[in-house]
Amino acid sequence: MKHFISLNDLPNFEQTLALAKQLKANPYAHETAGKRKTLGLLFFNPSLRTRLSTQKAAQNLGFNTIVMNFSNEAWALEFEDGTEMRGIRSEHVREAAAVVSQYCDMVAIRAFASLNNKEQDEAEIVLNSFAKYASIPVINMESATGHPLQSLADALTLEEHATPHRPKVVLSWAPHPKALPHAVGNSFTQMMQLRDADYVIANPEGYELDPKITKNIPIVHNQEEALAGADFIYAKNWCSYSQYGEVLRTDAEWMLTLEKMALTNNAKFMHCLPIRRNIVAADVVLDGPNSLVIEQANNRTFAAQAVLKTLLDHA
Ligand code: CP
């Protein structure tokens, strides 16, 4: 495994999930595996969970960590090749990635979608440029189209709350005032395609995710129909994919309320956080006994630790 850009890069998803579970039980089992190694964490966008959990994961393995807010602390990067760099971009990613590789043994990168240009976002220019020009492994800490560290943590959370029967898991679109990327919905869907579950996506018309990702997963436009009998509800907003980047509606009809949760099979409630209270989900749902959101955040550490350990083992 050269890089961790998506779940598909893992040599064996089940083994990495099992490793995450082992590391949660014994976080210091491999506390010298990363000794004298440095993980660089470069943030082009804000973060709470990813920034802290990935550093904690690295430190549990004995790594040193260097964190940089690239968007406002580094030279603005040029990604185009062959261009005359007369504008505000002072450094080319070719040098930047090569230089970071001198100081770090692995580099983790967060670079969200612009939501202005679908083709550019899908090209994953930031992540793929670093993967091309760095001489060290590159880890995706949420890119334009994927958030695999989140979905690995979500797989661990689902496993910890396994039902005695094949579970029904629903990814439900929920409202939000701003245009949000598809990364979490995409990676959760890619992860669920590896699980033995009845997986359904519920979204209003016009909010279908990328069909190259959803493939033959059932998509339901009636939220209440989708929620019926569900064991897990994963709420998430994303902007329109077909009308790329647009917010088509902001009304409360798709908010997750206690009344909606009553339609389920006493479902657990999941969300990657951060969440807009009483917009995406009602306070009573988030604060209720079935909410797993804090457990999901906790599991981010062990998911990241399992990925770092897997990269060390397959270097
Ligand atoms: N879920 C998640 O990635 O949270 P942050 O954006 O705070 O890192």
Short mmCIF file of C-alpha atoms and ligand atoms in Angstrom, two decimals:
data_model
loop_
_atom_site.label_atom_id
_atom_site.label_comp_id
_atom_site.label_asym_id
_atom_site.label_seq_id
_atom_site.Cartn_x
_atom_site.Cartn_y
_atom_site.Cartn_z
CA MET A 1 0.00 0.00 0.00
CA LYS A 2 1.79 3.13 -1.26
CA HIS A 3 -0.82 5.72 -0.24
CA PHE A 4 -4.17 5.81 1.59
CA ILE A 5 -6.35 7.83 -0.75
CA SER A 6 -9.47 5.63 -0.52
CA LEU A 7 -10.61 2.45 1.22
CA ASN A 8 -9.69 0.59 -1.98
CA ASP A 9 -6.01 1.21 -1.17
CA LEU A 10 -6.17 -1.03 1.91
CA PRO A 11 -4.67 -4.47 1.22
CA ASN A 12 -7.53 -6.01 3.21
CA PHE A 13 -10.42 -3.95 4.61
CA GLU A 14 -11.49 -6.63 7.15
CA GLN A 15 -7.95 -6.93 8.51
CA THR A 16 -7.63 -3.15 8.93
CA LEU A 17 -11.01 -3.02 10.68
CA ALA A 18 -9.94 -5.87 12.98
CA LEU A 19 -6.68 -3.98 13.67
CA ALA A 20 -8.65 -0.83 14.56
CA LYS A 21 -10.66 -2.92 17.03
CA GLN A 22 -7.47 -4.37 18.56
CA LEU A 23 -5.89 -0.91 18.82
CA LYS A 24 -8.97 0.43 20.60
CA ALA A 25 -8.60 -2.35 23.19
CA ASN A 26 -4.83 -1.73 23.47
CA PRO A 27 -3.82 1.64 21.95
CA TYR A 28 -0.15 1.25 22.90
CA ALA A 29 0.31 -2.27 21.52
CA HIS A 30 2.65 -0.87 18.83
CA GLU A 31 3.89 2.22 20.65
CA THR A 32 7.35 2.14 19.05
CA ALA A 33 6.27 1.25 15.49
CA GLY A 34 6.58 4.91 14.44
CA LYS A 35 9.63 5.72 16.58
CA ARG A 36 11.90 8.35 14.95
CA LYS A 37 9.35 8.81 12.19
CA THR A 38 7.42 12.02 11.52
CA LEU A 39 3.87 12.41 10.26
CA GLY A 40 3.13 15.77 8.62
CA LEU A 41 -0.49 16.94 8.70
CA LEU A 42 -1.33 19.61 6.11
CA PHE A 43 -4.71 21.33 6.38
CA PHE A 44 -6.11 23.33 3.48
CA ASN A 45 -9.46 23.44 5.39
CA PRO A 46 -10.64 23.54 9.04
CA SER A 47 -10.92 20.47 11.25
CA LEU A 48 -11.47 19.43 14.84
CA ARG A 49 -11.83 15.64 14.89
CA THR A 50 -9.48 14.76 12.05
CA ARG A 51 -6.73 17.06 13.26
CA LEU A 52 -6.77 15.81 16.85
CA SER A 53 -7.55 12.13 16.27
CA THR A 54 -4.92 11.68 13.54
CA GLN A 55 -2.25 13.30 15.72
CA LYS A 56 -3.32 11.16 18.68
CA ALA A 57 -3.23 8.04 16.49
CA ALA A 58 0.29 8.88 15.32
CA GLN A 59 1.49 9.61 18.86
CA ASN A 60 0.04 6.28 20.10
CA LEU A 61 2.35 4.62 17.56
CA GLY A 62 5.38 6.66 18.63
CA PHE A 63 5.44 9.10 15.66
CA ASN A 64 6.39 12.76 15.94
CA THR A 65 3.81 15.02 14.32
CA ILE A 66 4.09 18.37 12.50
CA VAL A 67 0.84 20.23 11.77
CA MET A 68 0.52 23.06 9.27
CA ASN A 69 -2.51 25.11 8.22
CA PHE A 70 -1.47 25.22 4.60
CA SER A 71 -4.20 27.60 3.43
CA ASN A 72 -3.00 30.56 5.50
CA GLU A 73 0.52 29.67 6.68
CA ALA A 74 2.22 28.26 3.58
CA TRP A 75 3.03 29.82 0.22
CA ALA A 76 0.03 29.62 -2.10
CA LEU A 77 0.55 26.56 -4.30
CA GLU A 78 0.51 26.29 -8.06
CA PHE A 79 -0.71 22.93 -9.36
CA GLU A 80 -0.62 23.51 -13.12
CA ASP A 81 2.44 22.31 -15.02
CA GLY A 82 4.29 24.48 -17.51
CA THR A 83 2.70 27.72 -16.34
CA GLU A 84 4.52 31.06 -15.99
CA MET A 85 4.04 31.70 -12.28
CA ARG A 86 3.34 35.45 -12.40
CA GLY A 87 0.23 35.36 -10.18
CA ILE A 88 -0.27 35.04 -6.42
CA ARG A 89 0.85 31.40 -6.33
CA SER A 90 4.46 31.47 -5.14
CA GLU A 91 5.40 27.79 -4.99
CA HIS A 92 4.74 24.82 -7.24
CA VAL A 93 3.42 21.61 -5.71
CA ARG A 94 6.37 19.78 -7.33
CA GLU A 95 8.82 21.48 -4.94
CA ALA A 96 6.40 21.69 -2.01
CA ALA A 97 5.66 17.95 -2.03
CA ALA A 98 9.33 17.07 -2.51
CA VAL A 99 10.35 19.40 0.34
CA VAL A 100 7.70 18.04 2.75
CA SER A 101 9.12 14.60 1.94
CA GLN A 102 12.52 15.71 3.33
CA TYR A 103 11.04 16.44 6.77
CA CYS A 104 8.33 13.79 7.06
CA ASP A 105 8.02 10.03 6.62
CA MET A 106 4.31 10.25 5.80
CA VAL A 107 2.05 13.19 4.98
CA ALA A 108 -1.68 13.47 5.66
CA ILE A 109 -3.67 16.06 3.70
CA ARG A 110 -7.09 17.68 4.03
CA ALA A 111 -8.28 19.44 0.88
CA PHE A 112 -12.04 19.86 0.38
CA ALA A 113 -13.98 20.16 -2.84
CA SER A 114 -14.34 23.66 -4.32
CA LEU A 115 -17.91 22.75 -5.37
CA ASN A 116 -17.43 25.17 -8.30
CA ASN A 117 -16.06 22.74 -10.86
CA LYS A 118 -17.03 19.07 -10.81
CA GLU A 119 -14.28 17.91 -13.17
CA GLN A 120 -11.57 19.67 -11.18
CA ASP A 121 -12.91 18.36 -7.88
CA GLU A 122 -13.12 14.82 -9.22
CA ALA A 123 -9.53 15.09 -10.44
CA GLU A 124 -8.49 15.49 -6.76
CA ILE A 125 -5.72 17.86 -7.84
CA VAL A 126 -4.27 18.58 -4.38
CA LEU A 127 -4.18 15.00 -3.12
CA ASN A 128 -3.09 13.47 -6.41
CA SER A 129 -0.38 16.09 -6.96
CA PHE A 130 1.09 15.34 -3.54
CA ALA A 131 0.83 11.61 -4.25
CA LYS A 132 2.66 12.19 -7.56
CA TYR A 133 5.45 14.48 -6.37
CA ALA A 134 6.01 13.34 -2.76
CA SER A 135 8.38 10.45 -2.15
CA ILE A 136 6.47 9.39 1.00
CA PRO A 137 3.02 7.87 1.62
CA VAL A 138 0.09 10.30 1.35
CA ILE A 139 -2.98 9.90 3.58
CA ASN A 140 -6.41 11.34 2.76
CA MET A 141 -7.82 13.33 5.70
CA GLU A 142 -10.87 14.29 3.56
CA SER A 143 -10.51 15.23 -0.02
CA ALA A 144 -12.90 16.57 -2.63
CA THR A 145 -14.63 13.23 -3.10
CA GLY A 146 -13.79 11.01 -0.12
CA HIS A 147 -13.31 10.78 3.62
CA PRO A 148 -12.06 7.20 4.12
CA LEU A 149 -10.72 7.72 7.67
CA GLN A 150 -14.27 8.70 8.68
CA SER A 151 -15.85 5.70 6.98
CA LEU A 152 -13.37 3.28 8.56
CA ALA A 153 -14.26 4.74 11.98
CA ASP A 154 -17.94 4.41 11.07
CA ALA A 155 -17.42 0.75 10.15
CA LEU A 156 -15.91 0.20 13.60
CA THR A 157 -18.87 1.95 15.26
CA LEU A 158 -21.36 -0.16 13.29
CA GLU A 159 -19.47 -3.32 14.25
CA GLU A 160 -19.52 -2.37 17.94
CA HIS A 161 -23.31 -2.06 17.76
CA ALA A 162 -23.86 -5.11 15.58
CA THR A 163 -27.44 -6.36 15.54
CA PRO A 164 -28.24 -10.09 15.89
CA HIS A 165 -29.78 -9.89 12.39
CA ARG A 166 -28.53 -8.44 9.07
CA PRO A 167 -28.93 -4.72 9.78
CA LYS A 168 -30.81 -2.16 7.76
CA VAL A 169 -28.60 0.92 7.43
CA VAL A 170 -29.97 4.15 5.97
CA LEU A 171 -27.88 7.09 4.80
CA SER A 172 -30.35 9.94 4.96
CA TRP A 173 -29.77 13.31 3.35
CA ALA A 174 -30.64 16.09 5.80
CA PRO A 175 -31.00 19.85 5.36
CA HIS A 176 -28.20 22.40 5.73
CA PRO A 177 -28.00 26.11 4.93
CA LYS A 178 -24.68 25.81 3.06
CA ALA A 179 -23.45 23.71 0.15
CA LEU A 180 -21.52 20.77 1.57
CA PRO A 181 -19.33 18.25 -0.31
CA HIS A 182 -20.15 14.63 -1.11
CA ALA A 183 -17.03 13.16 0.52
CA VAL A 184 -18.64 11.64 3.64
CA GLY A 185 -21.67 10.24 1.78
CA ASN A 186 -19.39 8.80 -0.92
CA SER A 187 -16.99 7.09 1.50
CA PHE A 188 -19.78 5.82 3.76
CA THR A 189 -21.42 4.29 0.68
CA GLN A 190 -18.14 2.72 -0.50
CA MET A 191 -17.65 1.27 2.98
CA MET A 192 -21.22 -0.08 3.17
CA GLN A 193 -20.66 -1.86 -0.16
CA LEU A 194 -18.09 -3.95 1.75
CA ARG A 195 -20.48 -4.81 4.61
CA ASP A 196 -23.21 -7.42 4.90
CA ALA A 197 -26.20 -5.09 5.34
CA ASP A 198 -29.41 -3.91 3.77
CA TYR A 199 -28.12 -0.47 2.75
CA VAL A 200 -30.44 2.26 1.46
CA ILE A 201 -29.79 5.90 0.56
CA ALA A 202 -32.64 8.35 1.15
CA ASN A 203 -32.49 11.76 -0.48
CA PRO A 204 -34.84 14.28 -2.10
CA GLU A 205 -34.95 14.25 -5.89
CA GLY A 206 -32.01 16.20 -7.31
CA TYR A 207 -29.71 15.16 -4.46
CA GLU A 208 -28.52 11.79 -5.81
CA LEU A 209 -24.86 11.16 -5.12
CA ASP A 210 -22.46 10.32 -7.94
CA PRO A 211 -23.95 7.25 -9.69
CA LYS A 212 -20.39 5.93 -10.23
CA ILE A 213 -20.27 5.56 -6.42
CA THR A 214 -23.85 4.52 -5.60
CA LYS A 215 -23.92 1.91 -8.44
CA ASN A 216 -26.91 -0.35 -7.71
CA ILE A 217 -27.60 0.79 -4.12
CA PRO A 218 -31.36 1.48 -3.69
CA ILE A 219 -32.13 5.22 -3.62
CA VAL A 220 -35.44 6.21 -2.00
CA HIS A 221 -36.98 9.69 -2.33
CA ASN A 222 -39.46 9.15 0.52
CA GLN A 223 -37.52 9.54 3.77
CA GLU A 224 -40.21 7.96 5.99
CA GLU A 225 -40.38 4.90 3.73
CA ALA A 226 -36.59 4.52 3.98
CA LEU A 227 -36.55 4.92 7.76
CA ALA A 228 -39.12 2.16 8.34
CA GLY A 229 -37.48 -0.74 10.19
CA ALA A 230 -33.97 0.76 10.02
CA ASP A 231 -31.37 -0.25 12.62
CA PHE A 232 -28.96 2.63 11.88
CA ILE A 233 -29.67 6.10 10.53
CA TYR A 234 -26.64 8.01 9.23
CA ALA A 235 -27.70 11.62 8.67
CA LYS A 236 -25.64 13.82 6.36
CA ASN A 237 -26.14 16.77 4.11
CA TRP A 238 -24.57 17.13 0.69
CA CYS A 239 -25.18 19.58 -2.14
CA SER A 240 -26.62 18.57 -5.48
CA TYR A 241 -24.31 16.45 -7.64
CA SER A 242 -26.27 16.80 -10.90
CA GLN A 243 -26.62 20.60 -10.42
CA TYR A 244 -23.13 20.59 -9.03
CA GLY A 245 -22.60 22.63 -5.86
CA GLU A 246 -26.16 23.94 -5.66
CA VAL A 247 -28.42 23.98 -2.59
CA LEU A 248 -31.86 23.13 -3.96
CA ARG A 249 -33.80 23.36 -0.69
CA THR A 250 -33.24 24.34 2.95
CA ASP A 251 -36.67 23.53 4.47
CA ALA A 252 -36.94 21.34 7.57
CA GLU A 253 -38.90 18.46 5.99
CA TRP A 254 -35.91 16.08 5.98
CA MET A 255 -34.59 17.00 9.47
CA LEU A 256 -34.16 13.93 11.72
CA THR A 257 -36.67 14.30 14.55
CA LEU A 258 -37.82 12.00 17.33
CA GLU A 259 -41.02 11.35 15.35
CA LYS A 260 -38.95 10.19 12.36
CA MET A 261 -36.73 8.01 14.58
CA ALA A 262 -39.92 6.38 15.95
CA LEU A 263 -40.48 4.88 12.47
CA THR A 264 -37.25 2.88 12.78
CA ASN A 265 -36.36 -0.32 14.60
CA ASN A 266 -35.13 1.74 17.58
CA ALA A 267 -32.29 2.83 15.28
CA LYS A 268 -28.95 4.16 16.39
CA PHE A 269 -28.29 7.68 15.14
CA MET A 270 -24.99 8.46 13.40
CA HIS A 271 -23.38 11.62 12.03
CA CYS A 272 -19.72 12.40 11.32
CA LEU A 273 -19.87 15.86 13.01
CA PRO A 274 -19.77 18.83 13.00
CA ILE A 275 -23.57 19.00 12.96
CA ARG A 276 -25.97 21.94 12.86
CA ARG A 277 -28.39 21.28 15.72
CA ASN A 278 -32.12 21.55 14.94
CA ILE A 279 -31.31 21.85 11.23
CA VAL A 280 -29.81 18.41 10.43
CA ALA A 281 -31.20 16.68 13.54
CA ALA A 282 -33.22 17.74 16.56
CA ASP A 283 -31.54 18.17 19.95
CA VAL A 284 -33.52 15.23 21.36
CA VAL A 285 -32.10 12.91 18.70
CA LEU A 286 -28.51 14.06 19.16
CA ASP A 287 -28.73 14.00 22.96
CA GLY A 288 -30.77 10.80 23.13
CA PRO A 289 -29.57 7.36 24.23
CA ASN A 290 -29.36 6.06 20.63
CA SER A 291 -26.96 8.73 19.43
CA LEU A 292 -23.52 7.33 18.50
CA VAL A 293 -21.94 10.59 17.35
CA ILE A 294 -19.38 10.86 20.17
CA GLU A 295 -18.45 7.16 19.81
CA GLN A 296 -17.90 7.79 16.09
CA ALA A 297 -15.56 10.67 16.93
CA ASN A 298 -13.69 8.51 19.44
CA ASN A 299 -13.27 5.76 16.84
CA ARG A 300 -11.53 8.20 14.50
CA THR A 301 -8.34 7.70 16.54
CA PHE A 302 -8.29 3.92 16.13
CA ALA A 303 -9.24 4.07 12.45
CA ALA A 304 -6.33 6.45 11.79
CA GLN A 305 -4.01 4.34 13.93
CA ALA A 306 -4.93 1.21 11.97
CA VAL A 307 -4.24 3.01 8.68
CA LEU A 308 -0.87 4.36 9.86
CA LYS A 309 0.15 0.93 11.15
CA THR A 310 -0.94 -0.70 7.87
CA LEU A 311 1.13 1.85 5.91
CA LEU A 312 4.16 1.13 8.14
CA ASP A 313 3.71 -2.61 7.62
CA HIS A 314 3.39 -2.33 3.83
CA ALA A 315 6.00 0.36 3.18
N1 CP B 1 -15.81 14.39 10.87
C1 CP B 1 -14.75 15.18 10.63
O1 CP B 1 -13.96 14.96 9.70
O2 CP B 1 -14.62 16.21 11.51
P1 CP B 1 -13.61 17.44 11.32
O3 CP B 1 -14.04 18.16 10.04
O4 CP B 1 -13.78 18.29 12.54
O5 CP B 1 -12.23 16.91 11.17
#
